Amino acid sequence: MRPFPPAGKPAVLAVTLVALIAAALGAQTAPAPSGPVIRLAYRSLQPGEPIIVFLEADRSVKSAAVTFLGRTAELRPTRSSPTTRLSRTAPGNPPGADVASVFAFLGIDVQTKPGPYVLTVRLRKAGGVVENIRKDLLVVARTFPSTKLQFKPEYVTPPASLQARIKREAELIGLAMSVVTPEWLGEGPFVVPNDAPSWSNFGQRRLNNNVLQSLHTGLDIRVPFGEPIKASNSGRVVMASDLYMGGKTVIIDHGLGVFSTYGHMSELLVKRGESVKKGQTVGLCGTTGRSTGPHLHWSFKIFDARVDPEAMLRLPL
Ligand SMILES: [Zn+2]
């Protein structure tokens, strides 16, 4: 895997309304830049990749939102301190403190068609002034592996008596991830839920019992049976249920539209509504649901985009 390059290298784009760019950021002695600075952080612009949009702006910007691939996300403070909120920057602070830092997560869904797309950041300023900053992005094709799997027939063609349950559970999963918490609940970068090696099989096309049936939208980790599965970042549990397909599953809301899912566990050790800390054990590895043996199915959604967990680990948080 290619790591995120350090700031300033080509993959971190800077768009600015003034000639002054990143040099002024974080410099406590220099005055704040007079225009907003937008930075995008990503591993690559390909299907299945997450993007973070960072904005540094002065007090004239009251709020900001980014639109990309049909989804609009409000930019929110990078820390929970109220002084970092765009609209609440305290008057009388030194110039450096007037620069608010906000961000938003976006995802390029694993099935996004490669091609040119426009990313727009909309700034709402004092006096009702609205300013749009456009950036052209090219989503490049990515080749995903394919494989053949054998399951018990009732998991590939579930009996009619189970169809209603599967449909209802899919709706509940969608519902659990439909509410966007407007603040970042995570603490620092995402971490692996267990140190065991993975199959690096995100995006894999699957022939289940010789029928091209599914796209693998998570990452499978070879965790031995009964070993702890840990929250990859802090957040709130929005689902802790035993599902027909996913088995014993935990979904964590990390805020700002980012959700992580842990499936096929043998035991659930958290409850819906509970706040969890990064690294906290949420369950034990198992092989419940549609599973061929003990492993962890780990996946991420950013709004409705399914993204690669290995890329989430590299986000500069
Ligand atoms: Zn899986």
PDB file of C-alpha atoms and ligand atoms in Angstrom:
ATOM      1  CA  MET A   1       0.000   0.000   0.000  1.00  0.00           C
ATOM      2  CA  ARG A   2       1.216   3.455  -0.779  1.00  0.00           C
ATOM      3  CA  PRO A   3       1.155   5.733   2.251  1.00  0.00           C
ATOM      4  CA  PHE A   4      -0.249   9.219   2.234  1.00  0.00           C
ATOM      5  CA  PRO A   5       2.578  11.516   1.172  1.00  0.00           C
ATOM      6  CA  PRO A   6       3.560  14.204   3.653  1.00  0.00           C
ATOM      7  CA  ALA A   7       1.856  17.595   3.385  1.00  0.00           C
ATOM      8  CA  GLY A   8       3.026  19.612   0.433  1.00  0.00           C
ATOM      9  CA  LYS A   9       3.512  16.640  -1.889  1.00  0.00           C
ATOM     10  CA  PRO A  10       1.278  16.358  -4.967  1.00  0.00           C
ATOM     11  CA  ALA A  11      -1.576  14.356  -3.448  1.00  0.00           C
ATOM     12  CA  VAL A  12      -2.357  17.155  -1.005  1.00  0.00           C
ATOM     13  CA  LEU A  13      -3.876  19.874  -3.120  1.00  0.00           C
ATOM     14  CA  ALA A  14      -4.060  23.437  -1.942  1.00  0.00           C
ATOM     15  CA  VAL A  15      -6.679  25.787  -3.312  1.00  0.00           C
ATOM     16  CA  THR A  16      -6.560  29.367  -2.116  1.00  0.00           C
ATOM     17  CA  LEU A  17      -8.207  32.639  -2.910  1.00  0.00           C
ATOM     18  CA  VAL A  18      -5.093  34.569  -2.050  1.00  0.00           C
ATOM     19  CA  ALA A  19      -1.501  34.178  -3.123  1.00  0.00           C
ATOM     20  CA  LEU A  20      -0.598  33.310   0.413  1.00  0.00           C
ATOM     21  CA  ILE A  21      -0.705  29.563   0.953  1.00  0.00           C
ATOM     22  CA  ALA A  22       0.196  26.985   3.573  1.00  0.00           C
ATOM     23  CA  ALA A  23       3.179  28.892   4.924  1.00  0.00           C
ATOM     24  CA  ALA A  24       0.859  31.040   6.978  1.00  0.00           C
ATOM     25  CA  LEU A  25      -0.969  28.058   8.482  1.00  0.00           C
ATOM     26  CA  GLY A  26      -0.103  27.388  12.045  1.00  0.00           C
ATOM     27  CA  ALA A  27       2.403  30.221  12.212  1.00  0.00           C
ATOM     28  CA  GLN A  28       1.487  31.866  15.480  1.00  0.00           C
ATOM     29  CA  THR A  29       3.465  35.039  14.834  1.00  0.00           C
ATOM     30  CA  ALA A  30       2.195  35.682  11.310  1.00  0.00           C
ATOM     31  CA  PRO A  31      -1.204  37.263  10.754  1.00  0.00           C
ATOM     32  CA  ALA A  32      -3.978  34.941   9.649  1.00  0.00           C
ATOM     33  CA  PRO A  33      -4.300  34.499   5.888  1.00  0.00           C
ATOM     34  CA  SER A  34      -6.937  36.819   4.503  1.00  0.00           C
ATOM     35  CA  GLY A  35      -8.588  34.089   2.413  1.00  0.00           C
ATOM     36  CA  PRO A  36      -9.710  30.539   3.089  1.00  0.00           C
ATOM     37  CA  VAL A  37      -7.320  27.658   2.402  1.00  0.00           C
ATOM     38  CA  ILE A  38      -8.643  24.255   1.405  1.00  0.00           C
ATOM     39  CA  ARG A  39      -6.565  21.079   1.534  1.00  0.00           C
ATOM     40  CA  LEU A  40      -7.632  17.627   0.389  1.00  0.00           C
ATOM     41  CA  ALA A  41      -6.023  14.525   1.910  1.00  0.00           C
ATOM     42  CA  TYR A  42      -6.365  11.149   0.220  1.00  0.00           C
ATOM     43  CA  ARG A  43      -4.376   8.016  -0.639  1.00  0.00           C
ATOM     44  CA  SER A  44      -5.547   8.024  -4.226  1.00  0.00           C
ATOM     45  CA  LEU A  45      -8.572   9.232  -6.190  1.00  0.00           C
ATOM     46  CA  GLN A  46      -9.978   5.796  -6.950  1.00  0.00           C
ATOM     47  CA  PRO A  47     -13.153   3.825  -6.188  1.00  0.00           C
ATOM     48  CA  GLY A  48     -13.195   2.826  -2.507  1.00  0.00           C
ATOM     49  CA  GLU A  49     -11.011   5.691  -1.291  1.00  0.00           C
ATOM     50  CA  PRO A  50     -11.803   8.164   1.510  1.00  0.00           C
ATOM     51  CA  ILE A  51     -11.022  11.877   1.274  1.00  0.00           C
ATOM     52  CA  ILE A  52     -10.726  14.486   4.016  1.00  0.00           C
ATOM     53  CA  VAL A  53     -11.426  18.114   3.144  1.00  0.00           C
ATOM     54  CA  PHE A  54      -9.690  20.552   5.505  1.00  0.00           C
ATOM     55  CA  LEU A  55     -10.519  24.257   5.575  1.00  0.00           C
ATOM     56  CA  GLU A  56      -8.672  27.013   7.381  1.00  0.00           C
ATOM     57  CA  ALA A  57     -10.636  30.253   7.364  1.00  0.00           C
ATOM     58  CA  ASP A  58     -10.939  33.488   9.251  1.00  0.00           C
ATOM     59  CA  ARG A  59     -14.002  34.820  11.037  1.00  0.00           C
ATOM     60  CA  SER A  60     -15.618  36.194   7.903  1.00  0.00           C
ATOM     61  CA  VAL A  61     -16.561  32.596   7.006  1.00  0.00           C
ATOM     62  CA  LYS A  62     -19.526  31.509   9.111  1.00  0.00           C
ATOM     63  CA  SER A  63     -19.990  27.981   7.790  1.00  0.00           C
ATOM     64  CA  ALA A  64     -18.870  25.783   4.944  1.00  0.00           C
ATOM     65  CA  ALA A  65     -20.091  22.697   3.122  1.00  0.00           C
ATOM     66  CA  VAL A  66     -18.526  20.466   0.494  1.00  0.00           C
ATOM     67  CA  THR A  67     -20.387  18.717  -2.317  1.00  0.00           C
ATOM     68  CA  PHE A  68     -18.890  15.788  -4.209  1.00  0.00           C
ATOM     69  CA  LEU A  69     -20.427  12.808  -6.019  1.00  0.00           C
ATOM     70  CA  GLY A  70     -23.932  13.973  -5.152  1.00  0.00           C
ATOM     71  CA  ARG A  71     -23.341  14.175  -1.411  1.00  0.00           C
ATOM     72  CA  THR A  72     -23.066  17.372   0.643  1.00  0.00           C
ATOM     73  CA  ALA A  73     -21.214  17.420   3.962  1.00  0.00           C
ATOM     74  CA  GLU A  74     -20.938  20.307   6.408  1.00  0.00           C
ATOM     75  CA  LEU A  75     -17.394  21.080   7.517  1.00  0.00           C
ATOM     76  CA  ARG A  76     -17.055  20.854  11.292  1.00  0.00           C
ATOM     77  CA  PRO A  77     -14.358  21.628  13.858  1.00  0.00           C
ATOM     78  CA  THR A  78     -11.364  19.312  13.899  1.00  0.00           C
ATOM     79  CA  ARG A  79     -11.415  19.454  17.689  1.00  0.00           C
ATOM     80  CA  SER A  80     -14.463  19.627  19.925  1.00  0.00           C
ATOM     81  CA  SER A  81     -13.352  22.868  21.596  1.00  0.00           C
ATOM     82  CA  PRO A  82     -16.043  25.507  20.969  1.00  0.00           C
ATOM     83  CA  THR A  83     -13.360  28.116  20.221  1.00  0.00           C
ATOM     84  CA  THR A  84     -12.556  26.274  17.008  1.00  0.00           C
ATOM     85  CA  ARG A  85     -16.088  26.628  15.691  1.00  0.00           C
ATOM     86  CA  LEU A  86     -16.238  28.973  12.763  1.00  0.00           C
ATOM     87  CA  SER A  87     -19.096  30.998  14.138  1.00  0.00           C
ATOM     88  CA  ARG A  88     -17.861  31.117  17.701  1.00  0.00           C
ATOM     89  CA  THR A  89     -14.281  32.309  17.393  1.00  0.00           C
ATOM     90  CA  ALA A  90     -13.912  34.567  20.392  1.00  0.00           C
ATOM     91  CA  PRO A  91     -13.207  38.233  19.648  1.00  0.00           C
ATOM     92  CA  GLY A  92     -10.031  39.627  21.124  1.00  0.00           C
ATOM     93  CA  ASN A  93      -7.949  36.517  20.527  1.00  0.00           C
ATOM     94  CA  PRO A  94      -4.505  36.909  18.950  1.00  0.00           C
ATOM     95  CA  PRO A  95      -4.599  36.827  15.137  1.00  0.00           C
ATOM     96  CA  GLY A  96      -3.524  33.187  14.917  1.00  0.00           C
ATOM     97  CA  ALA A  97      -6.489  32.124  17.025  1.00  0.00           C
ATOM     98  CA  ASP A  98      -8.910  33.692  14.537  1.00  0.00           C
ATOM     99  CA  VAL A  99      -8.145  30.966  12.042  1.00  0.00           C
ATOM    100  CA  ALA A 100     -10.713  28.233  12.503  1.00  0.00           C
ATOM    101  CA  SER A 101      -9.934  24.727  11.374  1.00  0.00           C
ATOM    102  CA  VAL A 102     -12.834  22.635  10.097  1.00  0.00           C
ATOM    103  CA  PHE A 103     -13.057  19.423   8.127  1.00  0.00           C
ATOM    104  CA  ALA A 104     -15.365  16.910   6.481  1.00  0.00           C
ATOM    105  CA  PHE A 105     -15.109  13.313   5.294  1.00  0.00           C
ATOM    106  CA  LEU A 106     -16.053  12.168   1.823  1.00  0.00           C
ATOM    107  CA  GLY A 107     -15.900   8.777   0.187  1.00  0.00           C
ATOM    108  CA  ILE A 108     -15.566   7.567  -3.377  1.00  0.00           C
ATOM    109  CA  ASP A 109     -17.858   4.533  -3.367  1.00  0.00           C
ATOM    110  CA  VAL A 110     -16.265   1.257  -4.472  1.00  0.00           C
ATOM    111  CA  GLN A 111     -18.593   1.201  -7.499  1.00  0.00           C
ATOM    112  CA  THR A 112     -18.021   4.787  -8.619  1.00  0.00           C
ATOM    113  CA  LYS A 113     -17.446   5.051 -12.360  1.00  0.00           C
ATOM    114  CA  PRO A 114     -13.972   6.425 -13.110  1.00  0.00           C
ATOM    115  CA  GLY A 115     -13.941   9.842 -14.753  1.00  0.00           C
ATOM    116  CA  PRO A 116     -13.876  13.596 -14.071  1.00  0.00           C
ATOM    117  CA  TYR A 117     -15.916  14.960 -11.164  1.00  0.00           C
ATOM    118  CA  VAL A 118     -16.276  18.398  -9.606  1.00  0.00           C
ATOM    119  CA  LEU A 119     -15.798  19.032  -5.895  1.00  0.00           C
ATOM    120  CA  THR A 120     -17.362  22.277  -4.654  1.00  0.00           C
ATOM    121  CA  VAL A 121     -16.776  23.974  -1.313  1.00  0.00           C
ATOM    122  CA  ARG A 122     -19.505  26.492  -0.506  1.00  0.00           C
ATOM    123  CA  LEU A 123     -18.547  29.198   1.996  1.00  0.00           C
ATOM    124  CA  ARG A 124     -21.243  31.193   3.749  1.00  0.00           C
ATOM    125  CA  LYS A 125     -19.812  34.504   4.873  1.00  0.00           C
ATOM    126  CA  ALA A 126     -20.918  37.409   6.992  1.00  0.00           C
ATOM    127  CA  GLY A 127     -23.738  39.442   5.445  1.00  0.00           C
ATOM    128  CA  GLY A 128     -25.169  36.470   3.563  1.00  0.00           C
ATOM    129  CA  VAL A 129     -22.388  36.369   0.993  1.00  0.00           C
ATOM    130  CA  VAL A 130     -21.891  32.930  -0.542  1.00  0.00           C
ATOM    131  CA  GLU A 131     -18.726  31.906  -2.310  1.00  0.00           C
ATOM    132  CA  ASN A 132     -18.122  28.646  -4.186  1.00  0.00           C
ATOM    133  CA  ILE A 133     -14.683  27.169  -4.735  1.00  0.00           C
ATOM    134  CA  ARG A 134     -14.564  24.463  -7.410  1.00  0.00           C
ATOM    135  CA  LYS A 135     -11.967  21.782  -7.853  1.00  0.00           C
ATOM    136  CA  ASP A 136     -11.835  19.316 -10.731  1.00  0.00           C
ATOM    137  CA  LEU A 137     -10.920  15.797  -9.618  1.00  0.00           C
ATOM    138  CA  LEU A 138     -10.258  12.789 -11.805  1.00  0.00           C
ATOM    139  CA  VAL A 139     -11.314   9.431 -10.360  1.00  0.00           C
ATOM    140  CA  VAL A 140      -8.980   6.783 -11.784  1.00  0.00           C
ATOM    141  CA  ALA A 141      -9.964   3.120 -12.310  1.00  0.00           C
ATOM    142  CA  ARG A 142      -8.857   0.519  -9.789  1.00  0.00           C
ATOM    143  CA  THR A 143      -8.677  -3.201 -10.484  1.00  0.00           C
ATOM    144  CA  PHE A 144     -10.159  -5.375  -7.761  1.00  0.00           C
ATOM    145  CA  PRO A 145      -9.528  -9.120  -7.371  1.00  0.00           C
ATOM    146  CA  SER A 146     -12.212 -11.778  -7.795  1.00  0.00           C
ATOM    147  CA  THR A 147     -12.657 -15.140  -6.115  1.00  0.00           C
ATOM    148  CA  LYS A 148     -14.904 -18.187  -5.787  1.00  0.00           C
ATOM    149  CA  LEU A 149     -16.460 -19.125  -2.471  1.00  0.00           C
ATOM    150  CA  GLN A 150     -18.575 -22.030  -1.292  1.00  0.00           C
ATOM    151  CA  PHE A 151     -21.301 -21.442   1.275  1.00  0.00           C
ATOM    152  CA  LYS A 152     -24.126 -23.592   2.549  1.00  0.00           C
ATOM    153  CA  PRO A 153     -26.911 -23.188  -0.075  1.00  0.00           C
ATOM    154  CA  GLU A 154     -29.230 -21.424   2.394  1.00  0.00           C
ATOM    155  CA  TYR A 155     -26.767 -18.527   2.584  1.00  0.00           C
ATOM    156  CA  VAL A 156     -26.517 -18.077  -1.194  1.00  0.00           C
ATOM    157  CA  THR A 157     -30.183 -18.630  -1.981  1.00  0.00           C
ATOM    158  CA  PRO A 158     -31.898 -18.077   1.360  1.00  0.00           C
ATOM    159  CA  PRO A 159     -35.277 -19.836   1.758  1.00  0.00           C
ATOM    160  CA  ALA A 160     -38.358 -17.673   1.264  1.00  0.00           C
ATOM    161  CA  SER A 161     -39.091 -17.879   4.985  1.00  0.00           C
ATOM    162  CA  LEU A 162     -35.895 -15.901   5.663  1.00  0.00           C
ATOM    163  CA  GLN A 163     -36.232 -13.263   2.935  1.00  0.00           C
ATOM    164  CA  ALA A 164     -38.342 -10.975   5.130  1.00  0.00           C
ATOM    165  CA  ARG A 165     -35.792 -11.169   7.940  1.00  0.00           C
ATOM    166  CA  ILE A 166     -32.876 -10.396   5.619  1.00  0.00           C
ATOM    167  CA  LYS A 167     -34.735  -7.457   4.098  1.00  0.00           C
ATOM    168  CA  ARG A 168     -35.709  -6.088   7.515  1.00  0.00           C
ATOM    169  CA  GLU A 169     -32.135  -6.383   8.777  1.00  0.00           C
ATOM    170  CA  ALA A 170     -30.777  -4.592   5.710  1.00  0.00           C
ATOM    171  CA  GLU A 171     -33.246  -1.781   6.414  1.00  0.00           C
ATOM    172  CA  LEU A 172     -32.143  -1.606  10.057  1.00  0.00           C
ATOM    173  CA  ILE A 173     -28.488  -1.396   9.007  1.00  0.00           C
ATOM    174  CA  GLY A 174     -29.373   1.428   6.608  1.00  0.00           C
ATOM    175  CA  LEU A 175     -31.340   3.196   9.319  1.00  0.00           C
ATOM    176  CA  ALA A 176     -28.499   2.873  11.852  1.00  0.00           C
ATOM    177  CA  MET A 177     -26.154   4.639   9.436  1.00  0.00           C
ATOM    178  CA  SER A 178     -28.636   7.217   8.144  1.00  0.00           C
ATOM    179  CA  VAL A 179     -28.289   9.710  10.998  1.00  0.00           C
ATOM    180  CA  VAL A 180     -25.179  11.871  10.687  1.00  0.00           C
ATOM    181  CA  THR A 181     -23.734  13.058  14.004  1.00  0.00           C
ATOM    182  CA  PRO A 182     -22.625  16.656  13.317  1.00  0.00           C
ATOM    183  CA  GLU A 183     -19.431  16.414  15.364  1.00  0.00           C
ATOM    184  CA  TRP A 184     -16.262  14.341  15.174  1.00  0.00           C
ATOM    185  CA  LEU A 185     -16.284  11.652  17.874  1.00  0.00           C
ATOM    186  CA  GLY A 186     -12.982  10.021  16.882  1.00  0.00           C
ATOM    187  CA  GLU A 187      -9.644  10.545  18.610  1.00  0.00           C
ATOM    188  CA  GLY A 188      -6.650  10.618  16.304  1.00  0.00           C
ATOM    189  CA  PRO A 189      -6.099   8.123  13.487  1.00  0.00           C
ATOM    190  CA  PHE A 190      -8.048   4.914  12.957  1.00  0.00           C
ATOM    191  CA  VAL A 191      -6.365   1.713  14.175  1.00  0.00           C
ATOM    192  CA  VAL A 192      -6.795  -1.968  13.275  1.00  0.00           C
ATOM    193  CA  PRO A 193      -9.378  -3.849  15.383  1.00  0.00           C
ATOM    194  CA  ASN A 194      -6.908  -6.720  15.782  1.00  0.00           C
ATOM    195  CA  ASP A 195      -3.249  -7.162  14.769  1.00  0.00           C
ATOM    196  CA  ALA A 196      -3.879 -10.387  12.823  1.00  0.00           C
ATOM    197  CA  PRO A 197      -3.058 -10.263   9.071  1.00  0.00           C
ATOM    198  CA  SER A 198      -5.781  -9.441   6.568  1.00  0.00           C
ATOM    199  CA  TRP A 199      -6.634 -10.977   3.205  1.00  0.00           C
ATOM    200  CA  SER A 200      -6.528  -7.501   1.589  1.00  0.00           C
ATOM    201  CA  ASN A 201      -9.800  -8.432  -0.104  1.00  0.00           C
ATOM    202  CA  PHE A 202     -11.688  -5.143  -0.137  1.00  0.00           C
ATOM    203  CA  GLY A 203     -13.609  -4.740  -3.402  1.00  0.00           C
ATOM    204  CA  GLN A 204     -13.305  -8.417  -4.306  1.00  0.00           C
ATOM    205  CA  ARG A 205     -15.879  -9.675  -6.817  1.00  0.00           C
ATOM    206  CA  ARG A 206     -17.322 -12.938  -5.522  1.00  0.00           C
ATOM    207  CA  LEU A 207     -18.714 -15.979  -7.253  1.00  0.00           C
ATOM    208  CA  ASN A 208     -20.711 -17.570  -4.468  1.00  0.00           C
ATOM    209  CA  ASN A 209     -21.362 -21.239  -5.312  1.00  0.00           C
ATOM    210  CA  ASN A 210     -20.452 -20.275  -8.911  1.00  0.00           C
ATOM    211  CA  VAL A 211     -22.942 -17.394  -9.141  1.00  0.00           C
ATOM    212  CA  LEU A 212     -21.531 -13.862  -9.435  1.00  0.00           C
ATOM    213  CA  GLN A 213     -23.407 -12.552  -6.494  1.00  0.00           C
ATOM    214  CA  SER A 214     -21.582 -10.084  -4.375  1.00  0.00           C
ATOM    215  CA  LEU A 215     -19.033  -7.422  -4.060  1.00  0.00           C
ATOM    216  CA  HIS A 216     -16.936  -7.644  -0.902  1.00  0.00           C
ATOM    217  CA  THR A 217     -17.159  -4.159   0.558  1.00  0.00           C
ATOM    218  CA  GLY A 218     -15.068  -4.796   3.669  1.00  0.00           C
ATOM    219  CA  LEU A 219     -11.741  -6.257   4.704  1.00  0.00           C
ATOM    220  CA  ASP A 220     -11.452  -9.748   6.195  1.00  0.00           C
ATOM    221  CA  ILE A 221      -8.939 -10.163   9.021  1.00  0.00           C
ATOM    222  CA  ARG A 222      -7.673 -13.597  10.050  1.00  0.00           C
ATOM    223  CA  VAL A 223      -8.397 -13.222  13.756  1.00  0.00           C
ATOM    224  CA  PRO A 224      -8.374 -16.512  15.698  1.00  0.00           C
ATOM    225  CA  PHE A 225     -11.684 -17.584  17.256  1.00  0.00           C
ATOM    226  CA  GLY A 226     -12.446 -15.866  20.574  1.00  0.00           C
ATOM    227  CA  GLU A 227      -9.843 -13.105  20.257  1.00  0.00           C
ATOM    228  CA  PRO A 228     -10.902  -9.547  21.090  1.00  0.00           C
ATOM    229  CA  ILE A 229     -12.164  -7.195  18.383  1.00  0.00           C
ATOM    230  CA  LYS A 230     -11.444  -3.566  19.216  1.00  0.00           C
ATOM    231  CA  ALA A 231     -13.096  -0.297  18.186  1.00  0.00           C
ATOM    232  CA  SER A 232     -10.912   1.263  15.501  1.00  0.00           C
ATOM    233  CA  ASN A 233     -11.756   4.720  16.803  1.00  0.00           C
ATOM    234  CA  SER A 234     -13.942   6.307  19.445  1.00  0.00           C
ATOM    235  CA  GLY A 235     -17.629   6.801  18.792  1.00  0.00           C
ATOM    236  CA  ARG A 236     -21.104   5.602  19.654  1.00  0.00           C
ATOM    237  CA  VAL A 237     -22.536   2.125  19.054  1.00  0.00           C
ATOM    238  CA  VAL A 238     -25.539   2.396  16.720  1.00  0.00           C
ATOM    239  CA  MET A 239     -26.031  -1.359  16.264  1.00  0.00           C
ATOM    240  CA  ALA A 240     -25.089  -4.450  18.289  1.00  0.00           C
ATOM    241  CA  SER A 241     -27.211  -7.260  16.855  1.00  0.00           C
ATOM    242  CA  ASP A 242     -27.178 -10.846  15.627  1.00  0.00           C
ATOM    243  CA  LEU A 243     -27.902 -10.630  11.873  1.00  0.00           C
ATOM    244  CA  TYR A 244     -28.642 -13.471   9.460  1.00  0.00           C
ATOM    245  CA  MET A 245     -25.938 -12.473   6.950  1.00  0.00           C
ATOM    246  CA  GLY A 246     -23.468 -10.502   9.092  1.00  0.00           C
ATOM    247  CA  GLY A 247     -23.813 -12.612  12.228  1.00  0.00           C
ATOM    248  CA  LYS A 248     -23.105 -10.852  15.512  1.00  0.00           C
ATOM    249  CA  THR A 249     -22.378  -7.330  14.316  1.00  0.00           C
ATOM    250  CA  VAL A 250     -21.367  -4.007  15.865  1.00  0.00           C
ATOM    251  CA  ILE A 251     -21.647  -0.682  14.019  1.00  0.00           C
ATOM    252  CA  ILE A 252     -19.909   2.385  15.465  1.00  0.00           C
ATOM    253  CA  ASP A 253     -20.792   5.971  14.514  1.00  0.00           C
ATOM    254  CA  HIS A 254     -17.621   8.084  14.582  1.00  0.00           C
ATOM    255  CA  GLY A 255     -19.449  11.277  13.621  1.00  0.00           C
ATOM    256  CA  LEU A 256     -19.443  13.341  10.422  1.00  0.00           C
ATOM    257  CA  GLY A 257     -20.956  10.459   8.449  1.00  0.00           C
ATOM    258  CA  VAL A 258     -18.191   7.915   9.205  1.00  0.00           C
ATOM    259  CA  PHE A 259     -19.291   4.441  10.383  1.00  0.00           C
ATOM    260  CA  SER A 260     -17.245   1.281  11.042  1.00  0.00           C
ATOM    261  CA  THR A 261     -18.726  -2.236  11.116  1.00  0.00           C
ATOM    262  CA  TYR A 262     -17.414  -5.435  12.762  1.00  0.00           C
ATOM    263  CA  GLY A 263     -19.105  -8.685  11.701  1.00  0.00           C
ATOM    264  CA  HIS A 264     -19.301 -12.460  12.286  1.00  0.00           C
ATOM    265  CA  MET A 265     -18.365 -12.186  15.968  1.00  0.00           C
ATOM    266  CA  SER A 266     -19.036 -14.961  18.507  1.00  0.00           C
ATOM    267  CA  GLU A 267     -19.940 -12.534  21.270  1.00  0.00           C
ATOM    268  CA  LEU A 268     -21.115  -8.928  21.502  1.00  0.00           C
ATOM    269  CA  LEU A 269     -19.601  -6.985  24.413  1.00  0.00           C
ATOM    270  CA  VAL A 270     -21.254  -3.589  23.846  1.00  0.00           C
ATOM    271  CA  LYS A 271     -24.833  -2.366  23.533  1.00  0.00           C
ATOM    272  CA  ARG A 272     -26.559   0.032  21.174  1.00  0.00           C
ATOM    273  CA  GLY A 273     -26.308   3.624  22.422  1.00  0.00           C
ATOM    274  CA  GLU A 274     -23.071   3.005  24.316  1.00  0.00           C
ATOM    275  CA  SER A 275     -20.072   5.316  23.819  1.00  0.00           C
ATOM    276  CA  VAL A 276     -16.849   3.450  23.070  1.00  0.00           C
ATOM    277  CA  LYS A 277     -13.214   4.490  23.194  1.00  0.00           C
ATOM    278  CA  LYS A 278     -10.683   3.714  20.480  1.00  0.00           C
ATOM    279  CA  GLY A 279      -9.176   0.292  21.303  1.00  0.00           C
ATOM    280  CA  GLN A 280     -12.078  -0.814  23.503  1.00  0.00           C
ATOM    281  CA  THR A 281     -13.115  -4.452  22.992  1.00  0.00           C
ATOM    282  CA  VAL A 282     -16.556  -4.528  21.323  1.00  0.00           C
ATOM    283  CA  GLY A 283     -16.815  -8.289  20.839  1.00  0.00           C
ATOM    284  CA  LEU A 284     -14.985 -11.581  20.315  1.00  0.00           C
ATOM    285  CA  CYS A 285     -14.055 -13.071  16.959  1.00  0.00           C
ATOM    286  CA  GLY A 286     -16.319 -15.795  15.612  1.00  0.00           C
ATOM    287  CA  THR A 287     -17.918 -17.236  12.508  1.00  0.00           C
ATOM    288  CA  THR A 288     -21.610 -16.320  12.904  1.00  0.00           C
ATOM    289  CA  GLY A 289     -23.805 -15.450   9.880  1.00  0.00           C
ATOM    290  CA  ARG A 290     -22.635 -16.100   6.310  1.00  0.00           C
ATOM    291  CA  SER A 291     -19.046 -16.985   7.102  1.00  0.00           C
ATOM    292  CA  THR A 292     -16.651 -19.725   5.996  1.00  0.00           C
ATOM    293  CA  GLY A 293     -14.660 -19.810   9.250  1.00  0.00           C
ATOM    294  CA  PRO A 294     -13.483 -17.593  12.132  1.00  0.00           C
ATOM    295  CA  HIS A 295     -12.532 -14.117  10.902  1.00  0.00           C
ATOM    296  CA  LEU A 296     -13.459 -10.482  11.342  1.00  0.00           C
ATOM    297  CA  HIS A 297     -15.343  -8.721   8.549  1.00  0.00           C
ATOM    298  CA  TRP A 298     -14.405  -5.051   8.997  1.00  0.00           C
ATOM    299  CA  SER A 299     -15.927  -2.327   6.847  1.00  0.00           C
ATOM    300  CA  PHE A 300     -16.448   1.429   6.599  1.00  0.00           C
ATOM    301  CA  LYS A 301     -19.053   3.736   5.203  1.00  0.00           C
ATOM    302  CA  ILE A 302     -18.692   7.477   4.710  1.00  0.00           C
ATOM    303  CA  PHE A 303     -22.298   8.545   4.208  1.00  0.00           C
ATOM    304  CA  ASP A 304     -23.373   5.960   1.626  1.00  0.00           C
ATOM    305  CA  ALA A 305     -19.903   5.405   0.131  1.00  0.00           C
ATOM    306  CA  ARG A 306     -18.248   2.060   0.860  1.00  0.00           C
ATOM    307  CA  VAL A 307     -14.534   2.635   1.373  1.00  0.00           C
ATOM    308  CA  ASP A 308     -11.407   0.561   1.996  1.00  0.00           C
ATOM    309  CA  PRO A 309     -10.509   0.091   5.708  1.00  0.00           C
ATOM    310  CA  GLU A 310      -6.804   0.015   4.796  1.00  0.00           C
ATOM    311  CA  ALA A 311      -7.163   3.521   3.360  1.00  0.00           C
ATOM    312  CA  MET A 312      -9.021   4.702   6.480  1.00  0.00           C
ATOM    313  CA  LEU A 313      -5.972   3.720   8.561  1.00  0.00           C
ATOM    314  CA  ARG A 314      -3.838   6.141   6.549  1.00  0.00           C
ATOM    315  CA  LEU A 315      -6.011   9.227   6.957  1.00  0.00           C
ATOM    316  CA  PRO A 316      -4.014  12.058   8.551  1.00  0.00           C
ATOM    317  CA  LEU A 317      -6.129  12.597  11.656  1.00  0.00           C
TER     318      LEU A 317
HETATM  319 ZN    ZN B   1     -15.836 -10.142   4.732  1.00  0.00          ZN
END
